[in-house]
mmCIF file of C-alpha atoms (C1' of nucleotides) in Angstrom:
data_model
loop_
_atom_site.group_PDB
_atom_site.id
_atom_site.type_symbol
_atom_site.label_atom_id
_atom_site.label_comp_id
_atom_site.label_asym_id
_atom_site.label_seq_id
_atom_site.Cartn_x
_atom_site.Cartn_y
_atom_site.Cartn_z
ATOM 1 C CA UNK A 1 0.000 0.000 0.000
ATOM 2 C CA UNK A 2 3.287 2.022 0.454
ATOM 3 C CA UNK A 3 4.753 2.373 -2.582
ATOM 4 C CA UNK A 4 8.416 4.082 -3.523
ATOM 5 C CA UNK A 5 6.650 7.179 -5.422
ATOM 6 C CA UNK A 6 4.362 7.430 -2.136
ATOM 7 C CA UNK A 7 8.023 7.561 -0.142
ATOM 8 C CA UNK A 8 9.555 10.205 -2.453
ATOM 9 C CA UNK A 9 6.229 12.497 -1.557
ATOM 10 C CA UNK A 10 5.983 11.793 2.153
ATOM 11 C CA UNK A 11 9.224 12.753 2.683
ATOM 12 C CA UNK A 12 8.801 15.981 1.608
ATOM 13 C CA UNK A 13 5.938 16.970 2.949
ATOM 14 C CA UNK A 14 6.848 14.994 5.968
ATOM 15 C CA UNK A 15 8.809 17.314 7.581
ATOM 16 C CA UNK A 16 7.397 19.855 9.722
ATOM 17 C CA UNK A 17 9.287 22.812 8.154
ATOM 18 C CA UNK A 18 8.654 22.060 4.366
ATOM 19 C CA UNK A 19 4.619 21.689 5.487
ATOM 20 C CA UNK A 20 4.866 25.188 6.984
ATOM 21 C CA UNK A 21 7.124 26.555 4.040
ATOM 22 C CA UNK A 22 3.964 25.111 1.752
ATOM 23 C CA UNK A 23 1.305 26.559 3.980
ATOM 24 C CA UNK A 24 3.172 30.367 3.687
ATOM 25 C CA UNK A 25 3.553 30.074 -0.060
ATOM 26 C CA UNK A 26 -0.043 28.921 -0.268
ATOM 27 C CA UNK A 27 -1.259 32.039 2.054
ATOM 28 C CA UNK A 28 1.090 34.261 -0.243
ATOM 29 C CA UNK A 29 2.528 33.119 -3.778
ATOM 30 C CA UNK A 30 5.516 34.429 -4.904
ATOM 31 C CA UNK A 31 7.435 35.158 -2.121
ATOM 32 C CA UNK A 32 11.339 34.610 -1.844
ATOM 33 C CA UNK A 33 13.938 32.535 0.379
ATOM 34 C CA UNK A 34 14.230 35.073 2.485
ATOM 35 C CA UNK A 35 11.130 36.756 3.031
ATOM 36 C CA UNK A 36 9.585 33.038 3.965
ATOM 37 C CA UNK A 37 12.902 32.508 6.836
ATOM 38 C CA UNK A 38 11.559 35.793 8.106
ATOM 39 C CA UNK A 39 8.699 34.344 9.152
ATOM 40 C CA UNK A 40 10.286 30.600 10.370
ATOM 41 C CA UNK A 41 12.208 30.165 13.364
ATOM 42 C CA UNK A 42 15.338 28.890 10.447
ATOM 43 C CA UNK A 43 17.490 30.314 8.526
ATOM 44 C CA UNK A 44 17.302 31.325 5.099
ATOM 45 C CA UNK A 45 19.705 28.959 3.952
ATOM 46 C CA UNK A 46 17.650 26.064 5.645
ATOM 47 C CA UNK A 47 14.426 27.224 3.926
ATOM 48 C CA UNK A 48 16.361 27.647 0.967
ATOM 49 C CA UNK A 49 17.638 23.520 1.042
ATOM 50 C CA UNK A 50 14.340 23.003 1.728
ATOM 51 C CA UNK A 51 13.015 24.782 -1.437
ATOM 52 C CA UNK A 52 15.028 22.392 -2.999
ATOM 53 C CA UNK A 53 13.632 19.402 -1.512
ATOM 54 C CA UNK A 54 9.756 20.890 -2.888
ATOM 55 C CA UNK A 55 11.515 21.763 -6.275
ATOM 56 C CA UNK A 56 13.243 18.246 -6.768
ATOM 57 C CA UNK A 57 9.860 16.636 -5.899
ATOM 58 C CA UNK A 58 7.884 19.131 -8.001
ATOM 59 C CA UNK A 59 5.754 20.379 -5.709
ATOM 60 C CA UNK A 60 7.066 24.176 -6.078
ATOM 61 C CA UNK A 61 8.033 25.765 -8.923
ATOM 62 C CA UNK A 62 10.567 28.693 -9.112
ATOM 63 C CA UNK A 63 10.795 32.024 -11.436
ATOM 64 C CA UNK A 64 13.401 34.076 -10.781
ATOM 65 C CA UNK A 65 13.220 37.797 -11.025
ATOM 66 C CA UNK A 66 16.341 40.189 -11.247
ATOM 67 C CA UNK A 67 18.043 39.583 -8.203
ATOM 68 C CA UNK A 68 15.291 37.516 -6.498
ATOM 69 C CA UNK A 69 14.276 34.429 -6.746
ATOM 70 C CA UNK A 70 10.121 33.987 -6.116
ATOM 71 C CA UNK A 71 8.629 30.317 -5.066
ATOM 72 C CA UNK A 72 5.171 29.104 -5.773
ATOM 73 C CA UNK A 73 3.503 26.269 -5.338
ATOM 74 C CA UNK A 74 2.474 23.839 -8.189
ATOM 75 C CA UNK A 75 -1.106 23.086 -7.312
ATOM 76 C CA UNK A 76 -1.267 19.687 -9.462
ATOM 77 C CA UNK A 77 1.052 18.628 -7.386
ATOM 78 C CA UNK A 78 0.280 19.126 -3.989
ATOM 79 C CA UNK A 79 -3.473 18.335 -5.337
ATOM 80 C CA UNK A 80 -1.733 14.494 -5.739
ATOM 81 C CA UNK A 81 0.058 14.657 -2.026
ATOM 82 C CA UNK A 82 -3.198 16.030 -0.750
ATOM 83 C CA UNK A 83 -5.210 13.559 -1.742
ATOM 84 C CA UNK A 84 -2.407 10.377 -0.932
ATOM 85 C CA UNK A 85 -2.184 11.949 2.725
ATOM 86 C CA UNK A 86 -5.859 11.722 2.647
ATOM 87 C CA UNK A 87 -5.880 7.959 1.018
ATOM 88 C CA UNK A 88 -3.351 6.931 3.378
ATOM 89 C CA UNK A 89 -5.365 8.241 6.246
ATOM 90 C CA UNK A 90 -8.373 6.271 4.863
ATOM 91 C CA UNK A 91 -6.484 3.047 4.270
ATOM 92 C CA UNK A 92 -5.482 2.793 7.725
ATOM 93 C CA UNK A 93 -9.073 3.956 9.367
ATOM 94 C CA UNK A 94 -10.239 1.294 7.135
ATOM 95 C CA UNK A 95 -8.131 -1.479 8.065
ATOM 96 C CA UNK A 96 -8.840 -0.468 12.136
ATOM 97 C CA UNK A 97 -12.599 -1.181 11.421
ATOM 98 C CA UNK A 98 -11.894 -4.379 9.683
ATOM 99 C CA UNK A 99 -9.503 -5.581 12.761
ATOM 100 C CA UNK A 100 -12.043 -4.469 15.236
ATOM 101 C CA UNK A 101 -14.991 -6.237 13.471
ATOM 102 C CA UNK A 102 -12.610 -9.466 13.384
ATOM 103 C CA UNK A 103 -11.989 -8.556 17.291
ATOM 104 C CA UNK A 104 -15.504 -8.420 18.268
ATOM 105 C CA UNK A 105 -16.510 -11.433 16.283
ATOM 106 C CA UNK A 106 -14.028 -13.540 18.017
ATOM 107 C CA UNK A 107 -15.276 -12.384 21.246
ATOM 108 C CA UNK A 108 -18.779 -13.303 20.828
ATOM 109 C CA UNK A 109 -17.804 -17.225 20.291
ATOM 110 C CA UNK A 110 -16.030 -18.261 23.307
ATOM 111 C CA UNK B 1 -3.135 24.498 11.638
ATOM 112 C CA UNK B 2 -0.136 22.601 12.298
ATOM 113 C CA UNK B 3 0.369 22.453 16.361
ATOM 114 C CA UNK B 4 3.301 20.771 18.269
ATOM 115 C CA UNK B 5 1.373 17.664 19.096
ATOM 116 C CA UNK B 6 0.346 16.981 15.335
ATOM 117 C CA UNK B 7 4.091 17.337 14.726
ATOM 118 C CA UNK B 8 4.791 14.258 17.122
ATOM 119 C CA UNK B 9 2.622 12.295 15.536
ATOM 120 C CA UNK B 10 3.499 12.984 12.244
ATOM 121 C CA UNK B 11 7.145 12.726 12.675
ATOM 122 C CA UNK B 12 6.135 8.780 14.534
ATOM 123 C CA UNK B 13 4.409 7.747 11.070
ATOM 124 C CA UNK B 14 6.191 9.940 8.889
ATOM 125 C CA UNK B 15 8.991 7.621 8.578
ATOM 126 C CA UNK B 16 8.123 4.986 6.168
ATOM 127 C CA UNK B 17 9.751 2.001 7.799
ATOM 128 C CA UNK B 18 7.427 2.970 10.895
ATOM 129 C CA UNK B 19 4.358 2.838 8.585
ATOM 130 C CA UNK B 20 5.295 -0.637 7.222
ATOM 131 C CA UNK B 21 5.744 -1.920 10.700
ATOM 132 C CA UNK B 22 2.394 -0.359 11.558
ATOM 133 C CA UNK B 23 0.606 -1.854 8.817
ATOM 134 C CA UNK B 24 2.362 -5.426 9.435
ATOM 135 C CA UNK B 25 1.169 -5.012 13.515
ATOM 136 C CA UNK B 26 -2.514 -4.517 11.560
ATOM 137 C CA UNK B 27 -2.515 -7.405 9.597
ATOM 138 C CA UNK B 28 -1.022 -10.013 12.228
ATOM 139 C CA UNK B 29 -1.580 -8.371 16.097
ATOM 140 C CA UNK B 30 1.402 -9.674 19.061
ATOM 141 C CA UNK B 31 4.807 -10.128 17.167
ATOM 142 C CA UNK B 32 7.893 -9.371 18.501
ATOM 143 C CA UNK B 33 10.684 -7.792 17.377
ATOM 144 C CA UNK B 34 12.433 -10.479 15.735
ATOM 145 C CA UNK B 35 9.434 -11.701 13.848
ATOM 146 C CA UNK B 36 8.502 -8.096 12.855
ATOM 147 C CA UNK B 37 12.186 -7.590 11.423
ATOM 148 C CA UNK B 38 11.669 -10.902 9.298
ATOM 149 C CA UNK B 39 9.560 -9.083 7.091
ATOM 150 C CA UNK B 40 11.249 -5.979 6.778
ATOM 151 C CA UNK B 41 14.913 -5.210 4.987
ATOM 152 C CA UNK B 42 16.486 -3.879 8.550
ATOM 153 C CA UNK B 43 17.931 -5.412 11.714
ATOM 154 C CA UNK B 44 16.267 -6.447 15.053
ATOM 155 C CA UNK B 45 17.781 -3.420 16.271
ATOM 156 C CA UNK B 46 16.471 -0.815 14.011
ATOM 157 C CA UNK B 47 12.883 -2.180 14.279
ATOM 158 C CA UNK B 48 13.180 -2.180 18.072
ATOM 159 C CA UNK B 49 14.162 1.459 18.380
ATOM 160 C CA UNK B 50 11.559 1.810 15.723
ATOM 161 C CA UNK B 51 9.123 0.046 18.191
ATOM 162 C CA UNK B 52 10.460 2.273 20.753
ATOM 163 C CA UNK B 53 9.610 5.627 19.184
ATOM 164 C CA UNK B 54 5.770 3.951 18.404
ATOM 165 C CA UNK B 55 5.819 3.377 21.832
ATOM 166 C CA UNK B 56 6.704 6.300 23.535
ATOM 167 C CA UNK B 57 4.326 8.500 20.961
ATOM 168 C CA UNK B 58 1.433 5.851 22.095
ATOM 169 C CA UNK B 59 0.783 4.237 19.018
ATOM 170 C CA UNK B 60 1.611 0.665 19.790
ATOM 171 C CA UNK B 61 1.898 -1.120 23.297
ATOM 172 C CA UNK B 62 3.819 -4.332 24.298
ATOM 173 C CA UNK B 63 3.155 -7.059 26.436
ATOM 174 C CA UNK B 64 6.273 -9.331 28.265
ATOM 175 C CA UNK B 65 5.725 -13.280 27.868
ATOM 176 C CA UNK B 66 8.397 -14.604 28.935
ATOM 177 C CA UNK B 67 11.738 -14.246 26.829
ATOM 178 C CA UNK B 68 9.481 -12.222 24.233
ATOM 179 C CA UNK B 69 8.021 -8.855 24.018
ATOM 180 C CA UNK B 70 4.764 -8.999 21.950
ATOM 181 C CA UNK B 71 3.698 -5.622 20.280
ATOM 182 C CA UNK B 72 0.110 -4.344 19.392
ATOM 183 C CA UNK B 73 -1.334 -1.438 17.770
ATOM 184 C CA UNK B 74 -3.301 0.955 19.908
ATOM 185 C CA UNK B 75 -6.251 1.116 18.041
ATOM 186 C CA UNK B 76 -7.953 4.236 19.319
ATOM 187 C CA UNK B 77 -4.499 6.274 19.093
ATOM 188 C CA UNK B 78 -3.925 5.356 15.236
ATOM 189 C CA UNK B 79 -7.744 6.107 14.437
ATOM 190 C CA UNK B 80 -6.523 9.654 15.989
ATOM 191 C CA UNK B 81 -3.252 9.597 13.579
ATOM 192 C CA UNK B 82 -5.234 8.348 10.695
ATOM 193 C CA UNK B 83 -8.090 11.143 11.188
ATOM 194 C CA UNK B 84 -4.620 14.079 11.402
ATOM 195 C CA UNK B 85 -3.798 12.752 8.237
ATOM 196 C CA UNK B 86 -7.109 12.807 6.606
ATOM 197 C CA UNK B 87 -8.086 16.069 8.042
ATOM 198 C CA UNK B 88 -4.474 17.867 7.131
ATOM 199 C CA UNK B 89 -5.079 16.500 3.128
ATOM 200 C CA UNK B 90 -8.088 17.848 3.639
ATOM 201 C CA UNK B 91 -7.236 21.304 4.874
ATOM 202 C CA UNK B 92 -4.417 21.925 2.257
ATOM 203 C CA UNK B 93 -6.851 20.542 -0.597
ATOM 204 C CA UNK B 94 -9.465 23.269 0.509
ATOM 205 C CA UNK B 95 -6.849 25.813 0.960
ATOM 206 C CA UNK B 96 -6.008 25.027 -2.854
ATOM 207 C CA UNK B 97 -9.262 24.957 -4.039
ATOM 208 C CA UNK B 98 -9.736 28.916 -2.712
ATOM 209 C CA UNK B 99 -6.709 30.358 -4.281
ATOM 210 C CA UNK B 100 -7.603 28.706 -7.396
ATOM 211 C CA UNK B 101 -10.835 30.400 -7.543
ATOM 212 C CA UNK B 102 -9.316 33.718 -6.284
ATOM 213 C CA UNK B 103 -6.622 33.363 -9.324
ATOM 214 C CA UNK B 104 -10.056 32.573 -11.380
ATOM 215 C CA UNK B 105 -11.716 36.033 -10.616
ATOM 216 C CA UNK B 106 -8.619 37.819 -11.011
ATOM 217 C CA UNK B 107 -8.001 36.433 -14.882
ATOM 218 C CA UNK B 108 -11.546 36.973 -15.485
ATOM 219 C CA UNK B 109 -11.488 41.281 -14.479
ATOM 220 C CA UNK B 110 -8.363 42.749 -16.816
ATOM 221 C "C1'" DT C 1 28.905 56.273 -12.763
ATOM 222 C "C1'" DC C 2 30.438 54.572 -8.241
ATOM 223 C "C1'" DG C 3 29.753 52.362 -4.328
ATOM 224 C "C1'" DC C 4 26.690 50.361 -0.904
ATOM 225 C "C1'" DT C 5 23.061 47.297 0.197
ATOM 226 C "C1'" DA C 6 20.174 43.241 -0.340
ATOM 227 C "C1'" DA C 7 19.348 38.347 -2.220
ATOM 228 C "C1'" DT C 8 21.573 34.162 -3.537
ATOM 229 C "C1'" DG C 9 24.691 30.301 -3.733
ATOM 230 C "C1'" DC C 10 28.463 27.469 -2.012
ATOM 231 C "C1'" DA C 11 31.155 25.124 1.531
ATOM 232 C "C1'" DA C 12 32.461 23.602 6.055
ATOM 233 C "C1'" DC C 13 30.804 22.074 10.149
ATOM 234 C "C1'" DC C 14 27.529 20.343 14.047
ATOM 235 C "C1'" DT C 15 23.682 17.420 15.681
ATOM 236 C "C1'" DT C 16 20.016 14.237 15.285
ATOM 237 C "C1'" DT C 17 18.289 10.054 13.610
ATOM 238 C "C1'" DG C 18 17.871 5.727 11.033
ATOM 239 C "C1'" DG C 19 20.777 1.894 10.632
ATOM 240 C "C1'" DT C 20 24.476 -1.567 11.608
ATOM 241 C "C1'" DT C 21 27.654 -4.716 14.227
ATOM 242 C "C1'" DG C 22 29.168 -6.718 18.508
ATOM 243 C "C1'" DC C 23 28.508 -8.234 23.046
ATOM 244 C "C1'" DG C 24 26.248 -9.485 27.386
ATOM 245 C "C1'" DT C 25 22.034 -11.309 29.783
ATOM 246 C "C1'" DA C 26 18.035 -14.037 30.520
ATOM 247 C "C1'" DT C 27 14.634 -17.521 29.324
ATOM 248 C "C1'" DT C 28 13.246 -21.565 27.078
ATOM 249 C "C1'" DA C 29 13.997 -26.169 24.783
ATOM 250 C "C1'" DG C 30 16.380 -30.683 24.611
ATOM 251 C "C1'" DC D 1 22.885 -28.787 32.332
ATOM 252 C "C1'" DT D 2 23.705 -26.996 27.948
ATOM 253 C "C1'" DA D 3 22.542 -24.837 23.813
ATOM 254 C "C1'" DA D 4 19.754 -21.971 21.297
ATOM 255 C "C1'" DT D 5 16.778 -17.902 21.253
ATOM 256 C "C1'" DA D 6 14.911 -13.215 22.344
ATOM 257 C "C1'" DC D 7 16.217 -9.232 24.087
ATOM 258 C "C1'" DG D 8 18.883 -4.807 25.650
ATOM 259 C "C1'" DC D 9 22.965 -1.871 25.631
ATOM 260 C "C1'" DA D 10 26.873 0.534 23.505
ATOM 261 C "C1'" DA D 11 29.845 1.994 19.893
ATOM 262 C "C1'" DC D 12 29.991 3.298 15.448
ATOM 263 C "C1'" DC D 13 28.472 4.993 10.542
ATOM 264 C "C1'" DA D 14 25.853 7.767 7.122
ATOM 265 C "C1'" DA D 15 22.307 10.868 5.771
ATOM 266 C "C1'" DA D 16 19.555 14.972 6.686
ATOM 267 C "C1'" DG D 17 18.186 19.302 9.034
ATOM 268 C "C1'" DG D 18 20.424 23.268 10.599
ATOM 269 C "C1'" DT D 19 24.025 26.854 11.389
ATOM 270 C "C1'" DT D 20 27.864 30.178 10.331
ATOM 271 C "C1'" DG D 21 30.976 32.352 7.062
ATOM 272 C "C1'" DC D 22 32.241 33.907 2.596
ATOM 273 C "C1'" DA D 23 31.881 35.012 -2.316
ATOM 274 C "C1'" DT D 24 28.875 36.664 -6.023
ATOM 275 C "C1'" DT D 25 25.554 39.314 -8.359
ATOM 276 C "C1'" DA D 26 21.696 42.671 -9.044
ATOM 277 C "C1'" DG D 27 19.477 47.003 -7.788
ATOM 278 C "C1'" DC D 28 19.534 51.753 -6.019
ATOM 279 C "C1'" DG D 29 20.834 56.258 -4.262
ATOM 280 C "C1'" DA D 30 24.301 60.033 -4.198
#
DNA sequence: TCGCTAATGCAACCTTTGGTTGCGTATTAG
DNA sequence: CTAATACGCAACCAAAGGTTGCATTAGCGA
């Protein structure tokens, strides 16, 4: 149920500082390395390895502009890792009711 | 929409060989250690510190019999992990969905 | 135009964490 | 009683998140 491409995605939105970096760029496109550390208790050049992480994966996508360079996030994307943490989420609850069903079912035949 | 406590839990099944040993306590309830590392491509010793983490966060519990230590799945803690998951796919596919109407109304007033 | 400031990138280094090997201890099987 | 098995502890290794320091480049004001 855990596949590799599932890994690759998880990963990156399984740290706790990429899903904030993605929640600021979602709140406010086009913002840049160092505007987003001014709001993250990191530095820029953490968010900035971390930027890498979301553009290696796909999930943002870069322009840069003069001297700047401005982050966004590709929605198709996290659409996909959306919906997988969602899945996931699902799979499990679903597998809980099964177990418990089995559980209860056992307990009524002694 | 991220607290601290979400992060603990996320960072306990954010790690995929955690999730695999999870969904292996699902399907067959009570292995130890050693069995559980059978199945997976890592030592006895990486599952048990694996085990440990689960354990500390609440999301399994073990039981000594004898020379073995038998490990379960807590049921009503993972229905809580599995309903973070659902609920933060959920909150970053609505967040989505907004801006991508906002970007709508912008295109459509030049 | 010149020079200063602001935004990046690169590199070295530290710390945590997932993982391994090796060893010692205890419990069970023969 | 002895041997095999299940476990815990400790040292060690590699990758990843994070920091500091420095070099580079683009914009802006005098």
């Amino acid at each position: 149920m855990t596949t590799a491409t599932d890994d690759e995605l998880w990963s990156a939105i399984g740290d706790p500082t990429r899903r904030r970096l993605l929640d600021l760029l979602l709140e406010s496109p086009a913002r840049t390395a160092t505007a987003l550390s001014d709001r993250l208790p990191v530095t820029r050049q953490a968010v900035s390895k971390h930027l890498g992480v979301l553009d290696r994966v796909g999930l943002v996508e870069a322009t840069e502009v003069g001297r700047e360079k401005r982050y966004r996030v590709d929605q198709a994307q996290l659409e996909r890792a959306a919906a997988q943490l969602q899945a996931a989420g699902e799979a499990w609850d679903a597998r809980l009711r099964r177990i418990k069903k089995i559980a209860e079912a056992i307990e009524r035949q002694p």
